[in-house]
């Protein structure tokens, strides 16, 4: 059975959605750097073990990453899912879990990496926005793209309405990417992801008119 760990920092809706999806694996741990993350309670309610590794109690990033890596290694995860996890993971951390860490980001990467992606999208006046699931590399929100979903941006949209529409899409595409990963359908070549070795599925774009 595939062992999956989820890292969160906040409310944990993606985590809860993943756990409730039909994924061929066992969620062995939900860990947070934020002791007050609402998702910790959600995880406990679903009977999943939780851990807090509070980054504020470490004097530097290396020490935090090392403590986190050690905690995760206790569970021998096949896959680590970042779901609203607000820390950038170092090369040292990622080298221990090579090509086993995925993230979801609320924009059509490479547009709008980092925080406040909806605000950035509105500021730039884009007509299409969305979300991306990608492999995690030490560069922020820049790893090989697995799947994206796009939504139209209407003139009346604000940060809140976009966040709501994009979150619905996040809940659709993250489980798809996780299933592909666990079914060993993903290959990375030249920093690009291929699904089932078929180039036509590379970075599959799911359009949803919401
Ligand atoms: C999501 O929009 C995710 O893409 C971003 O942070 C948000 C987390 O939401 N990285 P939740 O904690 O999964 O509800």
PDB file of C-alpha atoms and ligand atoms in Angstrom:
ATOM      1  CA  UNK A   1       0.000   0.000   0.000  1.00  0.00           C
ATOM      2  CA  UNK A   2       1.350   3.431  -0.956  1.00  0.00           C
ATOM      3  CA  UNK A   3       2.069   5.619   2.048  1.00  0.00           C
ATOM      4  CA  UNK A   4       1.151   9.275   1.688  1.00  0.00           C
ATOM      5  CA  UNK A   5       2.083  12.227   3.894  1.00  0.00           C
ATOM      6  CA  UNK A   6       0.388  15.624   3.539  1.00  0.00           C
ATOM      7  CA  UNK A   7       2.010  18.879   4.669  1.00  0.00           C
ATOM      8  CA  UNK A   8      -0.254  21.792   5.499  1.00  0.00           C
ATOM      9  CA  UNK A   9      -0.057  25.230   7.085  1.00  0.00           C
ATOM     10  CA  UNK A  10      -3.699  26.284   7.110  1.00  0.00           C
ATOM     11  CA  UNK A  11      -7.299  25.206   6.810  1.00  0.00           C
ATOM     12  CA  UNK A  12      -6.576  21.971   4.932  1.00  0.00           C
ATOM     13  CA  UNK A  13      -9.436  21.780   2.427  1.00  0.00           C
ATOM     14  CA  UNK A  14      -7.169  20.209  -0.219  1.00  0.00           C
ATOM     15  CA  UNK A  15      -5.896  17.729   2.339  1.00  0.00           C
ATOM     16  CA  UNK A  16      -9.433  16.769   3.358  1.00  0.00           C
ATOM     17  CA  UNK A  17     -10.497  16.493  -0.269  1.00  0.00           C
ATOM     18  CA  UNK A  18      -7.523  14.251  -1.085  1.00  0.00           C
ATOM     19  CA  UNK A  19      -8.212  11.987   1.871  1.00  0.00           C
ATOM     20  CA  UNK A  20     -11.862  11.683   0.806  1.00  0.00           C
ATOM     21  CA  UNK A  21     -10.931  10.947  -2.824  1.00  0.00           C
ATOM     22  CA  UNK A  22     -10.585   7.555  -4.309  1.00  0.00           C
ATOM     23  CA  UNK A  23      -6.788   7.386  -4.063  1.00  0.00           C
ATOM     24  CA  UNK A  24      -4.898   4.085  -4.029  1.00  0.00           C
ATOM     25  CA  UNK A  25      -2.894   4.782  -0.893  1.00  0.00           C
ATOM     26  CA  UNK A  26      -2.969   5.270   2.849  1.00  0.00           C
ATOM     27  CA  UNK A  27      -2.671   8.714   4.389  1.00  0.00           C
ATOM     28  CA  UNK A  28      -0.232   7.938   7.185  1.00  0.00           C
ATOM     29  CA  UNK A  29       0.457  11.457   8.454  1.00  0.00           C
ATOM     30  CA  UNK A  30      -0.658  15.071   8.185  1.00  0.00           C
ATOM     31  CA  UNK A  31       2.105  17.381   9.380  1.00  0.00           C
ATOM     32  CA  UNK A  32       2.047  21.124   9.854  1.00  0.00           C
ATOM     33  CA  UNK A  33       4.607  23.820  10.555  1.00  0.00           C
ATOM     34  CA  UNK A  34       1.781  25.842  12.081  1.00  0.00           C
ATOM     35  CA  UNK A  35       0.442  24.577  15.413  1.00  0.00           C
ATOM     36  CA  UNK A  36      -2.799  26.490  14.797  1.00  0.00           C
ATOM     37  CA  UNK A  37      -3.529  25.094  11.332  1.00  0.00           C
ATOM     38  CA  UNK A  38      -7.249  24.312  11.077  1.00  0.00           C
ATOM     39  CA  UNK A  39      -6.427  21.305   8.914  1.00  0.00           C
ATOM     40  CA  UNK A  40      -4.917  19.486  11.905  1.00  0.00           C
ATOM     41  CA  UNK A  41      -8.359  19.169  13.459  1.00  0.00           C
ATOM     42  CA  UNK A  42      -9.852  18.059  10.157  1.00  0.00           C
ATOM     43  CA  UNK A  43      -7.178  15.361   9.872  1.00  0.00           C
ATOM     44  CA  UNK A  44      -7.774  14.138  13.422  1.00  0.00           C
ATOM     45  CA  UNK A  45     -11.511  13.974  12.723  1.00  0.00           C
ATOM     46  CA  UNK A  46     -10.754  11.683   9.802  1.00  0.00           C
ATOM     47  CA  UNK A  47      -8.617   9.470  12.028  1.00  0.00           C
ATOM     48  CA  UNK A  48      -5.285  10.486  10.536  1.00  0.00           C
ATOM     49  CA  UNK A  49      -2.209  10.885  12.655  1.00  0.00           C
ATOM     50  CA  UNK A  50      -0.908  14.450  12.911  1.00  0.00           C
ATOM     51  CA  UNK A  51       2.390  16.067  13.784  1.00  0.00           C
ATOM     52  CA  UNK A  52       3.491  19.635  14.403  1.00  0.00           C
ATOM     53  CA  UNK A  53       6.982  20.733  13.483  1.00  0.00           C
ATOM     54  CA  UNK A  54       6.832  24.415  14.305  1.00  0.00           C
ATOM     55  CA  UNK A  55       9.361  26.299  12.170  1.00  0.00           C
ATOM     56  CA  UNK A  56       9.438  29.101  14.759  1.00  0.00           C
ATOM     57  CA  UNK A  57      11.170  26.816  17.233  1.00  0.00           C
ATOM     58  CA  UNK A  58      14.163  26.315  14.903  1.00  0.00           C
ATOM     59  CA  UNK A  59      16.867  28.911  14.521  1.00  0.00           C
ATOM     60  CA  UNK A  60      17.339  28.345  10.799  1.00  0.00           C
ATOM     61  CA  UNK A  61      15.791  26.731   7.749  1.00  0.00           C
ATOM     62  CA  UNK A  62      18.267  23.843   7.585  1.00  0.00           C
ATOM     63  CA  UNK A  63      17.414  22.729  11.119  1.00  0.00           C
ATOM     64  CA  UNK A  64      13.682  22.938  10.442  1.00  0.00           C
ATOM     65  CA  UNK A  65      14.015  21.025   7.173  1.00  0.00           C
ATOM     66  CA  UNK A  66      16.119  18.368   8.864  1.00  0.00           C
ATOM     67  CA  UNK A  67      13.606  17.912  11.686  1.00  0.00           C
ATOM     68  CA  UNK A  68      10.767  17.711   9.182  1.00  0.00           C
ATOM     69  CA  UNK A  69      12.637  15.232   6.997  1.00  0.00           C
ATOM     70  CA  UNK A  70      13.393  13.016   9.999  1.00  0.00           C
ATOM     71  CA  UNK A  71       9.768  13.036  11.106  1.00  0.00           C
ATOM     72  CA  UNK A  72       8.593  12.122   7.620  1.00  0.00           C
ATOM     73  CA  UNK A  73      11.199   9.398   7.218  1.00  0.00           C
ATOM     74  CA  UNK A  74       9.690   7.615  10.226  1.00  0.00           C
ATOM     75  CA  UNK A  75       6.682   6.983   7.985  1.00  0.00           C
ATOM     76  CA  UNK A  76       8.644   5.908   4.876  1.00  0.00           C
ATOM     77  CA  UNK A  77       6.367   7.858   2.542  1.00  0.00           C
ATOM     78  CA  UNK A  78       5.995   6.962  -1.134  1.00  0.00           C
ATOM     79  CA  UNK A  79       4.558  10.384  -1.771  1.00  0.00           C
ATOM     80  CA  UNK A  80       4.546  13.761  -0.001  1.00  0.00           C
ATOM     81  CA  UNK A  81       1.803  16.214  -0.872  1.00  0.00           C
ATOM     82  CA  UNK A  82       2.074  19.911  -0.116  1.00  0.00           C
ATOM     83  CA  UNK A  83      -1.398  21.334   0.329  1.00  0.00           C
ATOM     84  CA  UNK A  84      -1.284  24.949   1.394  1.00  0.00           C
ATOM     85  CA  UNK A  85       2.138  24.386   2.967  1.00  0.00           C
ATOM     86  CA  UNK A  86       3.742  27.805   3.317  1.00  0.00           C
ATOM     87  CA  UNK A  87       7.426  26.916   3.621  1.00  0.00           C
ATOM     88  CA  UNK A  88       9.962  26.615   0.816  1.00  0.00           C
ATOM     89  CA  UNK A  89      11.735  23.269   1.093  1.00  0.00           C
ATOM     90  CA  UNK A  90      15.504  23.169   0.648  1.00  0.00           C
ATOM     91  CA  UNK A  91      17.574  21.096  -1.741  1.00  0.00           C
ATOM     92  CA  UNK A  92      18.793  19.113   1.288  1.00  0.00           C
ATOM     93  CA  UNK A  93      15.231  18.186   2.220  1.00  0.00           C
ATOM     94  CA  UNK A  94      14.135  17.403  -1.326  1.00  0.00           C
ATOM     95  CA  UNK A  95      17.172  15.228  -2.063  1.00  0.00           C
ATOM     96  CA  UNK A  96      15.880  12.814   0.595  1.00  0.00           C
ATOM     97  CA  UNK A  97      12.578  12.451  -1.239  1.00  0.00           C
ATOM     98  CA  UNK A  98      13.592  12.832  -4.862  1.00  0.00           C
ATOM     99  CA  UNK A  99      10.672  13.273  -7.278  1.00  0.00           C
ATOM    100  CA  UNK A 100       8.249  12.258  -4.554  1.00  0.00           C
ATOM    101  CA  UNK A 101       6.971  15.695  -3.543  1.00  0.00           C
ATOM    102  CA  UNK A 102       4.018  17.375  -5.275  1.00  0.00           C
ATOM    103  CA  UNK A 103       2.458  20.795  -4.698  1.00  0.00           C
ATOM    104  CA  UNK A 104      -0.708  22.577  -5.720  1.00  0.00           C
ATOM    105  CA  UNK A 105      -0.484  26.253  -6.561  1.00  0.00           C
ATOM    106  CA  UNK A 106      -3.419  28.589  -7.173  1.00  0.00           C
ATOM    107  CA  UNK A 107      -2.341  30.027 -10.540  1.00  0.00           C
ATOM    108  CA  UNK A 108      -1.485  28.883 -14.019  1.00  0.00           C
ATOM    109  CA  UNK A 109       2.250  28.587 -13.463  1.00  0.00           C
ATOM    110  CA  UNK A 110       4.682  29.972 -14.459  1.00  0.00           C
ATOM    111  CA  UNK A 111       2.393  32.990 -13.993  1.00  0.00           C
ATOM    112  CA  UNK A 112       2.057  34.326 -10.464  1.00  0.00           C
ATOM    113  CA  UNK A 113       4.289  32.140  -8.295  1.00  0.00           C
ATOM    114  CA  UNK A 114       4.476  32.888  -4.575  1.00  0.00           C
ATOM    115  CA  UNK A 115       1.746  34.331  -2.417  1.00  0.00           C
ATOM    116  CA  UNK A 116      -1.399  36.302  -3.315  1.00  0.00           C
ATOM    117  CA  UNK A 117      -1.740  34.795  -6.783  1.00  0.00           C
ATOM    118  CA  UNK A 118      -5.395  35.866  -7.133  1.00  0.00           C
ATOM    119  CA  UNK A 119      -4.522  39.444  -6.263  1.00  0.00           C
ATOM    120  CA  UNK A 120      -1.703  39.341  -8.812  1.00  0.00           C
ATOM    121  CA  UNK A 121      -4.062  37.936 -11.462  1.00  0.00           C
ATOM    122  CA  UNK A 122      -6.595  40.717 -10.914  1.00  0.00           C
ATOM    123  CA  UNK A 123      -3.902  43.372 -10.909  1.00  0.00           C
ATOM    124  CA  UNK A 124      -2.576  42.149 -14.242  1.00  0.00           C
ATOM    125  CA  UNK A 125      -6.060  41.905 -15.769  1.00  0.00           C
ATOM    126  CA  UNK A 126      -5.638  38.337 -16.997  1.00  0.00           C
ATOM    127  CA  UNK A 127      -8.711  36.800 -18.636  1.00  0.00           C
ATOM    128  CA  UNK A 128      -7.781  33.246 -17.724  1.00  0.00           C
ATOM    129  CA  UNK A 129      -6.609  32.065 -14.323  1.00  0.00           C
ATOM    130  CA  UNK A 130      -6.434  28.657 -12.659  1.00  0.00           C
ATOM    131  CA  UNK A 131      -4.313  26.214 -10.727  1.00  0.00           C
ATOM    132  CA  UNK A 132      -1.377  23.886 -11.235  1.00  0.00           C
ATOM    133  CA  UNK A 133      -0.134  20.650  -9.714  1.00  0.00           C
ATOM    134  CA  UNK A 134       3.615  20.269 -10.104  1.00  0.00           C
ATOM    135  CA  UNK A 135       6.635  18.398  -8.827  1.00  0.00           C
ATOM    136  CA  UNK A 136       8.469  20.332  -6.137  1.00  0.00           C
ATOM    137  CA  UNK A 137      12.006  21.561  -6.742  1.00  0.00           C
ATOM    138  CA  UNK A 138      14.047  23.945  -4.596  1.00  0.00           C
ATOM    139  CA  UNK A 139      12.868  26.892  -6.773  1.00  0.00           C
ATOM    140  CA  UNK A 140       9.579  28.306  -5.578  1.00  0.00           C
ATOM    141  CA  UNK A 141       6.561  27.055  -7.582  1.00  0.00           C
ATOM    142  CA  UNK A 142       8.777  26.200 -10.536  1.00  0.00           C
ATOM    143  CA  UNK A 143       8.929  22.389 -10.788  1.00  0.00           C
ATOM    144  CA  UNK A 144       7.701  20.283 -13.727  1.00  0.00           C
ATOM    145  CA  UNK A 145       3.974  20.760 -14.345  1.00  0.00           C
ATOM    146  CA  UNK A 146       1.689  17.732 -14.094  1.00  0.00           C
ATOM    147  CA  UNK A 147      -1.788  19.143 -14.618  1.00  0.00           C
ATOM    148  CA  UNK A 148      -3.527  22.498 -14.793  1.00  0.00           C
ATOM    149  CA  UNK A 149      -7.096  23.710 -14.757  1.00  0.00           C
ATOM    150  CA  UNK A 150      -8.165  27.054 -16.180  1.00  0.00           C
ATOM    151  CA  UNK A 151     -11.135  29.270 -15.442  1.00  0.00           C
ATOM    152  CA  UNK A 152     -12.268  32.490 -17.109  1.00  0.00           C
ATOM    153  CA  UNK A 153     -11.854  35.710 -15.142  1.00  0.00           C
ATOM    154  CA  UNK A 154     -14.953  37.881 -15.303  1.00  0.00           C
ATOM    155  CA  UNK A 155     -14.862  41.667 -14.949  1.00  0.00           C
ATOM    156  CA  UNK A 156     -16.799  41.379 -11.694  1.00  0.00           C
ATOM    157  CA  UNK A 157     -14.380  38.919 -10.115  1.00  0.00           C
ATOM    158  CA  UNK A 158     -12.443  39.932  -7.040  1.00  0.00           C
ATOM    159  CA  UNK A 159      -9.784  38.125  -5.049  1.00  0.00           C
ATOM    160  CA  UNK A 160     -12.389  36.255  -3.023  1.00  0.00           C
ATOM    161  CA  UNK A 161     -14.515  35.067  -5.946  1.00  0.00           C
ATOM    162  CA  UNK A 162     -11.429  33.936  -7.852  1.00  0.00           C
ATOM    163  CA  UNK A 163     -10.091  32.083  -4.813  1.00  0.00           C
ATOM    164  CA  UNK A 164     -13.407  30.235  -4.516  1.00  0.00           C
ATOM    165  CA  UNK A 165     -13.561  29.258  -8.190  1.00  0.00           C
ATOM    166  CA  UNK A 166      -9.930  28.223  -8.310  1.00  0.00           C
ATOM    167  CA  UNK A 167     -10.225  26.182  -5.108  1.00  0.00           C
ATOM    168  CA  UNK A 168     -13.020  24.138  -6.696  1.00  0.00           C
ATOM    169  CA  UNK A 169     -10.634  23.342  -9.531  1.00  0.00           C
ATOM    170  CA  UNK A 170      -7.824  22.518  -7.111  1.00  0.00           C
ATOM    171  CA  UNK A 171     -10.089  19.929  -5.554  1.00  0.00           C
ATOM    172  CA  UNK A 172     -10.646  18.427  -9.012  1.00  0.00           C
ATOM    173  CA  UNK A 173      -7.093  18.227 -10.281  1.00  0.00           C
ATOM    174  CA  UNK A 174      -4.996  17.339  -7.225  1.00  0.00           C
ATOM    175  CA  UNK A 175      -6.538  13.869  -6.841  1.00  0.00           C
ATOM    176  CA  UNK A 176      -6.051  13.260 -10.588  1.00  0.00           C
ATOM    177  CA  UNK A 177      -2.345  14.090 -10.373  1.00  0.00           C
ATOM    178  CA  UNK A 178      -1.936  11.935  -7.251  1.00  0.00           C
ATOM    179  CA  UNK A 179      -3.578   8.953  -8.935  1.00  0.00           C
ATOM    180  CA  UNK A 180      -1.345   9.326 -12.002  1.00  0.00           C
ATOM    181  CA  UNK A 181       1.691   9.451  -9.724  1.00  0.00           C
ATOM    182  CA  UNK A 182       0.692   6.368  -7.728  1.00  0.00           C
ATOM    183  CA  UNK A 183      -0.226   4.467 -10.880  1.00  0.00           C
ATOM    184  CA  UNK A 184       3.299   5.290 -12.110  1.00  0.00           C
ATOM    185  CA  UNK A 185       1.985   7.101 -15.167  1.00  0.00           C
ATOM    186  CA  UNK A 186       4.217  10.154 -14.802  1.00  0.00           C
ATOM    187  CA  UNK A 187       7.651  10.515 -16.373  1.00  0.00           C
ATOM    188  CA  UNK A 188       9.857  13.574 -16.206  1.00  0.00           C
ATOM    189  CA  UNK A 189      11.980  14.306 -19.275  1.00  0.00           C
ATOM    190  CA  UNK A 190      13.868  17.577 -19.766  1.00  0.00           C
ATOM    191  CA  UNK A 191      11.896  19.159 -16.913  1.00  0.00           C
ATOM    192  CA  UNK A 192       8.612  18.277 -18.576  1.00  0.00           C
ATOM    193  CA  UNK A 193       6.072  15.788 -17.342  1.00  0.00           C
ATOM    194  CA  UNK A 194       4.672  13.151 -19.648  1.00  0.00           C
ATOM    195  CA  UNK A 195       1.673  11.100 -18.707  1.00  0.00           C
ATOM    196  CA  UNK A 196       1.917   7.486 -19.820  1.00  0.00           C
ATOM    197  CA  UNK A 197       4.842   8.438 -22.038  1.00  0.00           C
ATOM    198  CA  UNK A 198       2.410  10.125 -24.410  1.00  0.00           C
ATOM    199  CA  UNK A 199       3.531  13.700 -25.267  1.00  0.00           C
ATOM    200  CA  UNK A 200       0.016  14.753 -26.175  1.00  0.00           C
ATOM    201  CA  UNK A 201      -0.959  14.501 -22.506  1.00  0.00           C
ATOM    202  CA  UNK A 202       1.890  16.685 -21.338  1.00  0.00           C
ATOM    203  CA  UNK A 203       0.613  19.286 -18.880  1.00  0.00           C
ATOM    204  CA  UNK A 204      -2.993  18.392 -19.664  1.00  0.00           C
ATOM    205  CA  UNK A 205      -5.116  21.502 -19.482  1.00  0.00           C
ATOM    206  CA  UNK A 206      -8.576  21.078 -18.055  1.00  0.00           C
ATOM    207  CA  UNK A 207     -10.901  23.899 -19.039  1.00  0.00           C
ATOM    208  CA  UNK A 208     -13.864  24.518 -16.797  1.00  0.00           C
ATOM    209  CA  UNK A 209     -16.355  27.251 -17.546  1.00  0.00           C
ATOM    210  CA  UNK A 210     -17.536  28.297 -14.098  1.00  0.00           C
TER     211      UNK A 210
HETATM  212  C1  LIG B   1      -4.810  26.630  -1.794  1.00  0.00           C
HETATM  213  O1  LIG B   1      -5.311  27.621  -2.629  1.00  0.00           O
HETATM  214  C2  LIG B   1      -3.485  26.130  -2.291  1.00  0.00           C
HETATM  215  O2  LIG B   1      -3.383  26.086  -3.676  1.00  0.00           O
HETATM  216  C3  LIG B   1      -2.551  27.186  -1.761  1.00  0.00           C
HETATM  217  O3  LIG B   1      -3.045  27.482  -0.479  1.00  0.00           O
HETATM  218  C4  LIG B   1      -4.435  27.180  -0.433  1.00  0.00           C
HETATM  219  C5  LIG B   1      -4.616  26.174   0.658  1.00  0.00           C
HETATM  220  O4  LIG B   1      -5.966  25.898   0.888  1.00  0.00           O
HETATM  221  N1  LIG B   1      -1.173  26.778  -1.816  1.00  0.00           N
HETATM  222  P1  LIG B   1      -6.369  24.667   1.801  1.00  0.00           P
HETATM  223  O5  LIG B   1      -5.564  24.795   3.090  1.00  0.00           O
HETATM  224  O6  LIG B   1      -6.051  23.416   1.068  1.00  0.00           O
HETATM  225  O7  LIG B   1      -7.825  24.846   2.063  1.00  0.00           O
END
